[in-house]
mmCIF file of C-alpha atoms and ligand atoms in Angstrom:
data_model
loop_
_atom_site.group_PDB
_atom_site.id
_atom_site.type_symbol
_atom_site.label_atom_id
_atom_site.label_comp_id
_atom_site.label_asym_id
_atom_site.label_seq_id
_atom_site.Cartn_x
_atom_site.Cartn_y
_atom_site.Cartn_z
ATOM 1 C CA UNK A 192 0.000 0.000 0.000
ATOM 2 C CA UNK A 193 1.201 3.467 -0.759
ATOM 3 C CA UNK A 194 -0.356 6.905 -0.856
ATOM 4 C CA UNK A 195 1.390 7.341 -4.220
ATOM 5 C CA UNK A 196 -0.618 4.587 -5.877
ATOM 6 C CA UNK A 197 -3.612 5.425 -8.010
ATOM 7 C CA UNK A 198 -6.956 3.918 -6.888
ATOM 8 C CA UNK A 199 -6.670 1.386 -9.733
ATOM 9 C CA UNK A 200 -3.311 0.113 -8.468
ATOM 10 C CA UNK A 201 -4.797 -0.345 -4.998
ATOM 11 C CA UNK A 202 -7.512 -2.559 -6.484
ATOM 12 C CA UNK A 203 -5.293 -4.756 -8.682
ATOM 13 C CA UNK A 204 -4.801 -8.459 -7.971
ATOM 14 C CA UNK A 205 -1.707 -9.213 -10.081
ATOM 15 C CA UNK A 206 -0.946 -12.538 -11.736
ATOM 16 C CA UNK A 207 1.483 -14.758 -9.833
ATOM 17 C CA UNK A 208 3.847 -16.488 -12.273
ATOM 18 C CA UNK A 209 5.144 -19.975 -11.540
ATOM 19 C CA UNK A 210 8.408 -19.748 -9.653
ATOM 20 C CA UNK A 211 11.794 -19.859 -11.400
ATOM 21 C CA UNK A 212 14.004 -21.150 -8.545
ATOM 22 C CA UNK A 213 17.789 -21.122 -8.774
ATOM 23 C CA UNK A 214 18.181 -24.579 -7.145
ATOM 24 C CA UNK A 215 20.796 -26.796 -8.796
ATOM 25 C CA UNK A 216 19.658 -30.091 -10.383
ATOM 26 C CA UNK A 217 16.039 -29.120 -10.137
ATOM 27 C CA UNK A 218 13.429 -31.007 -12.157
ATOM 28 C CA UNK A 219 11.282 -28.093 -13.173
ATOM 29 C CA UNK A 220 7.823 -29.216 -14.221
ATOM 30 C CA UNK A 221 5.859 -26.183 -13.037
ATOM 31 C CA UNK A 222 5.600 -23.625 -15.869
ATOM 32 C CA UNK A 223 5.045 -25.655 -19.038
ATOM 33 C CA UNK A 224 8.307 -24.766 -20.691
ATOM 34 C CA UNK A 225 9.660 -26.973 -23.474
ATOM 35 C CA UNK A 226 12.041 -29.623 -22.090
ATOM 36 C CA UNK A 227 14.659 -29.254 -24.870
ATOM 37 C CA UNK A 228 16.654 -26.253 -26.086
ATOM 38 C CA UNK A 229 15.481 -24.103 -29.022
ATOM 39 C CA UNK A 230 16.193 -24.749 -32.698
ATOM 40 C CA UNK A 231 19.952 -24.397 -33.384
ATOM 41 C CA UNK A 232 19.006 -22.187 -36.331
ATOM 42 C CA UNK A 233 17.181 -19.849 -33.953
ATOM 43 C CA UNK A 234 20.191 -19.731 -31.627
ATOM 44 C CA UNK A 235 22.555 -18.994 -34.534
ATOM 45 C CA UNK A 236 20.297 -16.205 -35.750
ATOM 46 C CA UNK A 237 20.179 -14.680 -32.261
ATOM 47 C CA UNK A 238 23.968 -14.823 -31.913
ATOM 48 C CA UNK A 239 24.349 -13.192 -35.321
ATOM 49 C CA UNK A 240 21.884 -10.452 -34.309
ATOM 50 C CA UNK A 241 23.994 -9.563 -31.265
ATOM 51 C CA UNK A 242 26.229 -7.152 -33.185
ATOM 52 C CA UNK A 243 26.780 -3.430 -33.723
ATOM 53 C CA UNK A 244 23.273 -2.975 -35.124
ATOM 54 C CA UNK A 245 21.942 -3.300 -31.562
ATOM 55 C CA UNK A 246 22.538 0.439 -31.277
ATOM 56 C CA UNK A 247 19.594 0.867 -33.659
ATOM 57 C CA UNK A 248 15.941 0.354 -32.744
ATOM 58 C CA UNK A 249 14.392 -2.819 -34.139
ATOM 59 C CA UNK A 250 11.784 -2.889 -36.911
ATOM 60 C CA UNK A 251 8.660 -1.663 -35.066
ATOM 61 C CA UNK A 252 6.461 -3.713 -37.426
ATOM 62 C CA UNK A 253 8.561 -6.921 -37.169
ATOM 63 C CA UNK A 254 7.766 -7.460 -40.840
ATOM 64 C CA UNK A 255 10.148 -10.369 -41.493
ATOM 65 C CA UNK A 256 8.754 -12.326 -38.550
ATOM 66 C CA UNK A 257 5.139 -11.546 -39.411
ATOM 67 C CA UNK A 258 5.743 -12.587 -43.018
ATOM 68 C CA UNK A 259 7.311 -15.899 -41.930
ATOM 69 C CA UNK A 260 4.389 -16.585 -39.559
ATOM 70 C CA UNK A 261 1.850 -15.701 -42.252
ATOM 71 C CA UNK A 262 3.447 -17.836 -44.951
ATOM 72 C CA UNK A 263 3.455 -20.871 -42.676
ATOM 73 C CA UNK A 264 -0.360 -20.844 -42.537
ATOM 74 C CA UNK A 265 -1.235 -19.413 -45.964
ATOM 75 C CA UNK A 266 -2.074 -15.877 -44.776
ATOM 76 C CA UNK A 267 -0.350 -12.507 -45.321
ATOM 77 C CA UNK A 268 1.600 -10.266 -42.932
ATOM 78 C CA UNK A 269 -1.536 -8.080 -42.651
ATOM 79 C CA UNK A 270 -3.129 -11.006 -40.774
ATOM 80 C CA UNK A 271 -0.393 -11.205 -38.136
ATOM 81 C CA UNK A 272 0.341 -9.262 -34.962
ATOM 82 C CA UNK A 273 3.375 -9.917 -32.747
ATOM 83 C CA UNK A 274 4.050 -8.932 -29.150
ATOM 84 C CA UNK A 275 6.302 -9.430 -26.154
ATOM 85 C CA UNK A 276 5.017 -12.873 -25.250
ATOM 86 C CA UNK A 277 1.422 -13.887 -25.862
ATOM 87 C CA UNK A 278 0.635 -12.318 -22.488
ATOM 88 C CA UNK A 279 1.208 -8.919 -24.058
ATOM 89 C CA UNK A 280 -0.828 -9.863 -27.138
ATOM 90 C CA UNK A 281 -3.674 -10.972 -24.852
ATOM 91 C CA UNK A 282 -3.430 -7.769 -22.811
ATOM 92 C CA UNK A 283 -3.704 -5.602 -25.934
ATOM 93 C CA UNK A 284 -6.625 -7.704 -27.189
ATOM 94 C CA UNK A 285 -8.523 -7.284 -23.921
ATOM 95 C CA UNK A 286 -8.060 -3.531 -24.118
ATOM 96 C CA UNK A 287 -8.818 -3.310 -27.840
ATOM 97 C CA UNK A 288 -11.922 -5.505 -28.104
ATOM 98 C CA UNK A 289 -13.718 -6.311 -24.853
ATOM 99 C CA UNK A 290 -15.023 -3.000 -23.538
ATOM 100 C CA UNK A 291 -18.659 -3.127 -24.679
ATOM 101 C CA UNK A 292 -20.613 -2.998 -21.393
ATOM 102 C CA UNK A 293 -21.627 -6.656 -21.195
ATOM 103 C CA UNK A 294 -19.341 -9.083 -19.353
ATOM 104 C CA UNK A 295 -16.545 -10.959 -21.088
ATOM 105 C CA UNK A 296 -17.077 -14.730 -20.947
ATOM 106 C CA UNK A 297 -14.389 -17.250 -20.038
ATOM 107 C CA UNK A 298 -14.244 -20.561 -18.173
ATOM 108 C CA UNK A 299 -14.168 -20.773 -14.385
ATOM 109 C CA UNK A 300 -11.044 -22.932 -14.585
ATOM 110 C CA UNK A 301 -8.701 -21.432 -17.171
ATOM 111 C CA UNK A 302 -5.603 -19.262 -17.566
ATOM 112 C CA UNK A 303 -5.688 -17.013 -14.518
ATOM 113 C CA UNK A 304 -4.251 -13.998 -16.336
ATOM 114 C CA UNK A 305 -7.642 -13.364 -18.019
ATOM 115 C CA UNK A 306 -9.114 -12.133 -14.728
ATOM 116 C CA UNK A 307 -6.056 -9.976 -14.137
ATOM 117 C CA UNK A 308 -6.475 -8.160 -17.470
ATOM 118 C CA UNK A 309 -10.138 -7.594 -16.637
ATOM 119 C CA UNK A 310 -8.983 -5.953 -13.395
ATOM 120 C CA UNK A 311 -6.357 -3.865 -15.171
ATOM 121 C CA UNK A 312 -8.775 -2.588 -17.829
ATOM 122 C CA UNK A 313 -11.883 -2.505 -15.593
ATOM 123 C CA UNK A 314 -13.765 -5.011 -17.751
ATOM 124 C CA UNK A 315 -16.701 -6.908 -16.259
ATOM 125 C CA UNK A 316 -16.487 -10.681 -16.764
ATOM 126 C CA UNK A 317 -18.587 -13.787 -16.165
ATOM 127 C CA UNK A 318 -17.123 -17.212 -15.421
ATOM 128 C CA UNK A 319 -18.651 -20.101 -17.373
ATOM 129 C CA UNK A 320 -18.263 -23.360 -15.400
ATOM 130 C CA UNK A 321 -16.451 -26.273 -17.010
ATOM 131 C CA UNK A 322 -18.529 -29.454 -17.110
ATOM 132 C CA UNK A 323 -18.276 -32.122 -14.395
ATOM 133 C CA UNK A 324 -15.476 -33.692 -16.469
ATOM 134 C CA UNK A 325 -13.555 -30.391 -16.450
ATOM 135 C CA UNK A 326 -14.305 -29.842 -20.160
ATOM 136 C CA UNK A 327 -15.233 -26.643 -22.021
ATOM 137 C CA UNK A 328 -18.728 -26.813 -23.526
ATOM 138 C CA UNK A 329 -19.215 -23.996 -26.017
ATOM 139 C CA UNK A 330 -23.022 -24.186 -25.758
ATOM 140 C CA UNK A 331 -22.633 -22.748 -22.239
ATOM 141 C CA UNK A 332 -21.233 -19.482 -23.652
ATOM 142 C CA UNK A 333 -24.602 -18.086 -24.784
ATOM 143 C CA UNK A 334 -25.032 -15.041 -22.514
ATOM 144 C CA UNK A 335 -24.925 -11.548 -24.040
ATOM 145 C CA UNK A 336 -21.272 -10.582 -23.772
ATOM 146 C CA UNK A 337 -18.506 -8.205 -24.784
ATOM 147 C CA UNK A 338 -16.570 -11.174 -26.194
ATOM 148 C CA UNK A 339 -15.433 -14.715 -25.455
ATOM 149 C CA UNK A 340 -11.993 -16.036 -24.504
ATOM 150 C CA UNK A 341 -11.268 -19.754 -24.801
ATOM 151 C CA UNK A 342 -7.896 -21.322 -24.080
ATOM 152 C CA UNK A 343 -7.695 -24.290 -26.438
ATOM 153 C CA UNK A 344 -6.236 -26.598 -25.199
ATOM 154 C CA UNK A 345 -7.388 -25.215 -21.900
ATOM 155 C CA UNK A 346 -4.924 -24.535 -19.103
ATOM 156 C CA UNK A 347 -4.548 -25.995 -16.528
ATOM 157 C CA UNK A 348 -6.713 -28.938 -17.665
ATOM 158 C CA UNK A 349 -4.997 -29.699 -21.005
ATOM 159 C CA UNK A 350 -8.212 -30.765 -22.729
ATOM 160 C CA UNK A 351 -9.304 -29.262 -26.048
ATOM 161 C CA UNK A 352 -12.428 -28.675 -28.140
ATOM 162 C CA UNK A 353 -12.529 -29.205 -31.929
ATOM 163 C CA UNK A 354 -12.887 -26.853 -34.875
ATOM 164 C CA UNK A 355 -16.652 -27.326 -35.117
ATOM 165 C CA UNK A 356 -17.161 -26.218 -31.527
ATOM 166 C CA UNK A 357 -15.264 -22.963 -32.188
ATOM 167 C CA UNK A 358 -17.271 -22.477 -35.406
ATOM 168 C CA UNK A 359 -20.484 -22.704 -33.373
ATOM 169 C CA UNK A 360 -19.124 -20.166 -30.909
ATOM 170 C CA UNK A 361 -18.205 -17.745 -33.710
ATOM 171 C CA UNK A 362 -21.719 -18.069 -35.118
ATOM 172 C CA UNK A 363 -23.298 -17.507 -31.680
ATOM 173 C CA UNK A 364 -21.515 -14.147 -31.277
ATOM 174 C CA UNK A 365 -21.026 -12.696 -34.786
ATOM 175 C CA UNK A 366 -20.678 -9.135 -33.438
ATOM 176 C CA UNK A 367 -18.195 -9.984 -30.724
ATOM 177 C CA UNK A 368 -14.556 -11.031 -30.861
ATOM 178 C CA UNK A 369 -13.934 -14.674 -30.004
ATOM 179 C CA UNK A 370 -10.333 -14.990 -28.818
ATOM 180 C CA UNK A 371 -8.909 -18.507 -29.022
ATOM 181 C CA UNK A 372 -5.728 -18.746 -26.969
ATOM 182 C CA UNK A 373 -3.746 -21.522 -28.656
ATOM 183 C CA UNK A 374 -0.622 -21.361 -26.461
ATOM 184 C CA UNK A 375 -0.505 -25.194 -26.370
ATOM 185 C CA UNK A 376 -2.161 -26.071 -29.688
ATOM 186 C CA UNK A 377 0.932 -27.581 -31.318
ATOM 187 C CA UNK A 378 0.947 -30.519 -28.902
ATOM 188 C CA UNK A 379 -1.980 -32.247 -30.580
ATOM 189 C CA UNK A 380 -5.070 -30.020 -30.709
ATOM 190 C CA UNK A 381 -6.680 -28.637 -33.847
ATOM 191 C CA UNK A 382 -5.788 -25.001 -34.613
ATOM 192 C CA UNK A 383 -8.568 -22.712 -35.803
ATOM 193 C CA UNK A 384 -6.211 -20.538 -37.867
ATOM 194 C CA UNK A 385 -7.876 -21.920 -41.008
ATOM 195 C CA UNK A 386 -11.097 -20.157 -39.927
ATOM 196 C CA UNK A 387 -9.512 -16.678 -39.947
ATOM 197 C CA UNK A 388 -10.185 -16.091 -43.662
ATOM 198 C CA UNK A 389 -13.946 -16.544 -43.240
ATOM 199 C CA UNK A 390 -14.513 -15.131 -39.758
ATOM 200 C CA UNK A 391 -14.009 -11.432 -39.091
ATOM 201 C CA UNK A 392 -14.629 -11.942 -35.348
ATOM 202 C CA UNK A 393 -11.904 -14.560 -34.741
ATOM 203 C CA UNK A 394 -8.572 -13.766 -33.050
ATOM 204 C CA UNK A 395 -6.153 -16.684 -32.668
ATOM 205 C CA UNK A 396 -3.287 -16.149 -30.219
ATOM 206 C CA UNK A 397 -0.165 -18.345 -30.134
ATOM 207 C CA UNK A 398 3.303 -18.225 -28.605
ATOM 208 C CA UNK A 399 6.952 -19.181 -29.080
ATOM 209 C CA UNK A 400 7.197 -19.986 -25.361
ATOM 210 C CA UNK A 401 5.981 -23.588 -25.489
ATOM 211 C CA UNK A 402 6.411 -25.605 -28.702
ATOM 212 C CA UNK A 403 9.252 -23.357 -29.976
ATOM 213 C CA UNK A 404 11.247 -23.483 -26.719
ATOM 214 C CA UNK A 405 11.700 -19.698 -26.640
ATOM 215 C CA UNK A 406 9.972 -18.693 -23.397
ATOM 216 C CA UNK A 407 13.081 -16.693 -22.510
ATOM 217 C CA UNK A 408 12.867 -14.611 -25.695
ATOM 218 C CA UNK A 409 9.271 -13.457 -25.044
ATOM 219 C CA UNK A 410 7.542 -13.675 -28.414
ATOM 220 C CA UNK A 411 3.816 -14.147 -28.917
ATOM 221 C CA UNK A 412 1.611 -13.569 -31.944
ATOM 222 C CA UNK A 413 -1.939 -13.460 -33.228
ATOM 223 C CA UNK A 414 -3.732 -14.245 -36.486
ATOM 224 C CA UNK A 415 -6.892 -12.399 -37.534
ATOM 225 C CA UNK A 416 -8.395 -10.371 -40.351
ATOM 226 C CA UNK A 417 -6.670 -6.982 -40.917
ATOM 227 C CA UNK A 418 -9.384 -5.001 -39.107
ATOM 228 C CA UNK A 419 -8.637 -6.766 -35.795
ATOM 229 C CA UNK A 420 -4.878 -6.653 -36.374
ATOM 230 C CA UNK A 421 -5.148 -2.892 -36.917
ATOM 231 C CA UNK A 422 -6.994 -2.575 -33.585
ATOM 232 C CA UNK A 423 -4.121 -4.368 -31.844
ATOM 233 C CA UNK A 424 -1.520 -2.202 -33.615
ATOM 234 C CA UNK A 425 -3.335 0.937 -32.462
ATOM 235 C CA UNK A 426 -3.073 -0.239 -28.840
ATOM 236 C CA UNK A 427 0.542 -1.361 -29.261
ATOM 237 C CA UNK A 428 1.586 1.938 -30.799
ATOM 238 C CA UNK A 429 -0.072 3.764 -27.916
ATOM 239 C CA UNK A 430 1.937 1.681 -25.430
ATOM 240 C CA UNK A 431 5.329 0.535 -26.801
ATOM 241 C CA UNK A 432 6.232 0.728 -30.493
ATOM 242 C CA UNK A 433 9.135 -1.722 -30.135
ATOM 243 C CA UNK A 434 7.902 -4.691 -28.075
ATOM 244 C CA UNK A 435 10.255 -7.156 -29.799
ATOM 245 C CA UNK A 436 13.975 -6.488 -29.776
ATOM 246 C CA UNK A 437 16.289 -7.288 -32.688
ATOM 247 C CA UNK A 438 17.525 -10.529 -31.125
ATOM 248 C CA UNK A 439 14.026 -11.849 -30.439
ATOM 249 C CA UNK A 440 12.828 -10.979 -33.945
ATOM 250 C CA UNK A 441 15.832 -12.733 -35.545
ATOM 251 C CA UNK A 442 15.512 -15.853 -33.370
ATOM 252 C CA UNK A 443 11.756 -16.192 -33.763
ATOM 253 C CA UNK A 444 11.939 -15.750 -37.549
ATOM 254 C CA UNK A 445 14.572 -18.492 -37.827
ATOM 255 C CA UNK A 446 12.557 -20.724 -35.465
ATOM 256 C CA UNK A 447 9.448 -20.505 -37.658
ATOM 257 C CA UNK A 448 11.539 -21.594 -40.616
ATOM 258 C CA UNK A 449 12.940 -24.689 -38.862
ATOM 259 C CA UNK A 450 10.010 -27.020 -39.434
ATOM 260 C CA UNK A 451 12.091 -30.207 -39.018
ATOM 261 C CA UNK A 452 13.266 -29.244 -35.507
ATOM 262 C CA UNK A 453 9.711 -28.269 -34.619
ATOM 263 C CA UNK A 454 8.101 -31.541 -35.749
ATOM 264 C CA UNK A 455 10.744 -33.679 -34.078
ATOM 265 C CA UNK A 456 10.457 -31.850 -30.735
ATOM 266 C CA UNK A 457 6.688 -32.056 -30.662
ATOM 267 C CA UNK A 458 6.782 -35.786 -31.353
ATOM 268 C CA UNK A 459 9.165 -36.358 -28.463
ATOM 269 C CA UNK A 460 6.970 -34.400 -26.045
ATOM 270 C CA UNK A 461 3.825 -36.225 -27.160
ATOM 271 C CA UNK A 462 5.538 -39.573 -26.681
ATOM 272 C CA UNK A 463 6.736 -38.557 -23.176
ATOM 273 C CA UNK A 464 3.228 -37.341 -22.364
ATOM 274 C CA UNK A 465 1.783 -40.747 -23.255
ATOM 275 C CA UNK A 466 4.349 -42.443 -21.029
ATOM 276 C CA UNK A 467 3.812 -39.977 -18.164
ATOM 277 C CA UNK A 468 0.003 -40.249 -18.312
ATOM 278 C CA UNK A 469 0.160 -44.049 -18.299
ATOM 279 C CA UNK A 470 2.649 -44.014 -15.406
ATOM 280 C CA UNK A 471 0.471 -41.683 -13.335
ATOM 281 C CA UNK A 472 -2.626 -43.751 -14.049
ATOM 282 C CA UNK A 473 -0.699 -46.831 -12.910
ATOM 283 C CA UNK A 474 0.025 -45.058 -9.617
ATOM 284 C CA UNK A 475 -3.689 -44.468 -8.999
ATOM 285 C CA UNK A 476 -4.031 -40.970 -10.456
ATOM 286 C CA UNK A 477 -6.951 -39.773 -12.534
ATOM 287 C CA UNK A 478 -5.348 -38.062 -15.546
ATOM 288 C CA UNK A 479 -7.333 -35.840 -17.908
ATOM 289 C CA UNK A 480 -6.745 -36.535 -21.629
ATOM 290 C CA UNK A 481 -4.128 -33.909 -22.435
ATOM 291 C CA UNK A 482 -3.483 -32.254 -25.781
ATOM 292 C CA UNK A 483 -0.921 -29.928 -24.232
ATOM 293 C CA UNK A 484 2.649 -30.223 -22.922
ATOM 294 C CA UNK A 485 1.378 -30.806 -19.394
ATOM 295 C CA UNK A 486 -1.011 -33.192 -17.695
ATOM 296 C CA UNK A 487 -3.635 -32.492 -15.078
ATOM 297 C CA UNK A 488 -3.862 -35.269 -12.533
ATOM 298 C CA UNK A 489 -5.321 -36.013 -9.113
ATOM 299 C CA UNK A 490 -4.987 -38.902 -6.737
ATOM 300 C CA UNK A 491 -8.108 -40.503 -5.260
ATOM 301 C CA UNK A 492 -6.885 -40.407 -1.659
ATOM 302 C CA UNK A 493 -3.834 -38.147 -1.505
ATOM 303 C CA UNK A 494 -3.809 -34.437 -0.854
ATOM 304 C CA UNK A 495 -2.429 -32.644 -3.915
ATOM 305 C CA UNK A 496 -0.729 -29.853 -1.955
ATOM 306 C CA UNK A 497 1.065 -32.426 0.190
ATOM 307 C CA UNK A 498 2.151 -34.397 -2.848
ATOM 308 C CA UNK A 499 3.552 -31.201 -4.386
ATOM 309 C CA UNK A 500 5.392 -30.418 -1.133
ATOM 310 C CA UNK A 501 6.861 -33.946 -0.942
ATOM 311 C CA UNK A 502 8.024 -33.714 -4.556
ATOM 312 C CA UNK A 503 9.604 -30.376 -3.809
ATOM 313 C CA UNK A 504 11.673 -31.957 -1.022
ATOM 314 C CA UNK A 505 13.052 -34.193 -3.756
ATOM 315 C CA UNK A 506 13.863 -31.163 -5.962
ATOM 316 C CA UNK A 507 10.946 -31.767 -8.327
ATOM 317 C CA UNK A 508 8.511 -28.895 -8.730
ATOM 318 C CA UNK A 509 5.031 -29.176 -10.179
ATOM 319 C CA UNK A 510 2.161 -26.662 -10.034
ATOM 320 C CA UNK A 511 -0.572 -26.853 -7.435
ATOM 321 C CA UNK A 512 -3.294 -24.240 -7.789
ATOM 322 C CA UNK A 513 -5.494 -23.319 -4.852
ATOM 323 C CA UNK A 514 -9.217 -22.924 -5.481
ATOM 324 C CA UNK A 515 -12.410 -24.858 -5.052
ATOM 325 C CA UNK A 516 -12.197 -26.755 -8.341
ATOM 326 C CA UNK A 517 -8.423 -26.963 -8.663
ATOM 327 C CA UNK A 518 -7.018 -27.753 -5.224
ATOM 328 C CA UNK A 519 -7.263 -31.537 -5.607
ATOM 329 C CA UNK A 520 -5.259 -31.467 -8.867
ATOM 330 C CA UNK A 521 -1.610 -31.171 -9.873
ATOM 331 C CA UNK A 522 -0.514 -29.654 -13.158
ATOM 332 C CA UNK A 523 2.632 -31.400 -14.296
ATOM 333 C CA UNK A 524 4.687 -30.202 -17.263
ATOM 334 C CA UNK A 525 5.835 -32.973 -19.590
ATOM 335 C CA UNK A 526 9.621 -33.118 -19.186
ATOM 336 C CA UNK A 527 12.196 -35.281 -20.953
ATOM 337 C CA UNK A 528 11.703 -39.053 -20.580
ATOM 338 C CA UNK A 529 14.335 -39.235 -17.791
ATOM 339 C CA UNK A 530 12.641 -36.342 -15.944
ATOM 340 C CA UNK A 531 9.210 -37.995 -16.262
ATOM 341 C CA UNK A 532 10.677 -41.242 -14.972
ATOM 342 C CA UNK A 533 12.264 -39.483 -11.996
ATOM 343 C CA UNK A 534 8.929 -37.857 -11.197
ATOM 344 C CA UNK A 535 7.132 -41.203 -11.402
ATOM 345 C CA UNK A 536 9.641 -42.977 -9.189
ATOM 346 C CA UNK A 537 9.530 -40.110 -6.642
ATOM 347 C CA UNK A 538 5.733 -40.358 -6.567
ATOM 348 C CA UNK A 539 5.900 -44.140 -6.228
ATOM 349 C CA UNK A 540 8.196 -43.671 -3.251
ATOM 350 C CA UNK A 541 6.020 -40.958 -1.645
ATOM 351 C CA UNK A 542 2.815 -42.990 -2.075
ATOM 352 C CA UNK A 543 4.510 -46.128 -0.746
ATOM 353 C CA UNK A 544 5.949 -44.404 2.344
ATOM 354 C CA UNK A 545 2.626 -42.871 3.304
ATOM 355 C CA UNK A 546 0.523 -45.956 2.688
HETATM 356 C C1 PLP B 986 -3.033 -20.463 -21.769
HETATM 357 C C2 PLP B 986 -1.841 -19.570 -21.802
HETATM 358 N N1 PLP B 986 -1.869 -18.506 -22.581
HETATM 359 C C3 PLP B 986 -0.827 -17.666 -22.650
HETATM 360 C C4 PLP B 986 0.314 -17.874 -21.911
HETATM 361 C C5 PLP B 986 1.419 -16.867 -21.971
HETATM 362 O O1 PLP B 986 2.547 -17.307 -22.590
HETATM 363 P P1 PLP B 986 3.685 -16.335 -23.093
HETATM 364 O O2 PLP B 986 3.409 -14.949 -22.560
HETATM 365 O O3 PLP B 986 4.935 -16.909 -22.570
HETATM 366 O O4 PLP B 986 3.603 -16.351 -24.590
HETATM 367 C C6 PLP B 986 0.400 -18.983 -21.075
HETATM 368 C C7 PLP B 986 1.616 -19.218 -20.270
HETATM 369 O O5 PLP B 986 1.816 -20.152 -19.582
HETATM 370 C C8 PLP B 986 -0.719 -19.866 -21.012
HETATM 371 O O6 PLP B 986 -0.706 -20.928 -20.201
#
């Protein structure tokens, strides 16, 4: 508290990011980062960008990166917006599109930053409960609204809805923006980017932080028709004209062009996810069917917070979220096979000791 703060700052409830501890030999399965390093081509491009030209501002429009992202999905640079992590893209979208009086709709169990942006921009919102099975049901998003935000796959549950469900949602709210947050889409869900051409109210947000292993470079992006992209650019250019530095733009552009590295990495994570889910099920956990690079799991008769604490004593960190519908669950990032195996054997040991 401070007398220097504006009333808005007093009211804010900021997002709490997953911790980034400095412990040595930590198995870090708490913030859904990619378990392998980025594309070597991306690293080379970033090293090459670290030269005398750093004295100059970067391209404020990030045209080379936007063009590479557009070409990958058969769109043009006019359909692409980039920002400092998808968090920044989301923040600009909330400010640009969701201030129409009615509440914004999003799930009761979803990415917790959505509520934070509503607080920051004073936007009313309404939580739409997930089903009993912790799934998103688009038919529940019927209320008059200022827009809809769906994380697909959802976080922290990892489950996804298909293209047809998003099509129904777009048709239900033709005069409102439907934002589909596809941070985890590359790990097996169906992207709705193909719907951009025919739907003026669709905004698809993605990131380099997960499937491209560039969380540390902070690059996010969005696909939409030019009218929505222009709205985002207006907000961006009223906030920070240069959200992506030269090094990030160079690395991200090279990463988009390294399709072989991308495919191979995704396959490895999906295979580890299958192994991890089966292992957890074998230990008595209920595991939701994940299409993301994490799994959401709970044990029938073990307290999730205690399990997380016991894992932590063994230098393994997973995410436990407080809350009525989340406190019995653990969100576990899919690590390398050896990391997943170490997690499983630690859990086996913890469950055995306490039985
Ligand atoms: C659903 C979802 N959207 C967006 C983000 C933000 O990612 P970034 O800002 O690193 O692109 C995250 C991060 O974990 C997420 O879980």
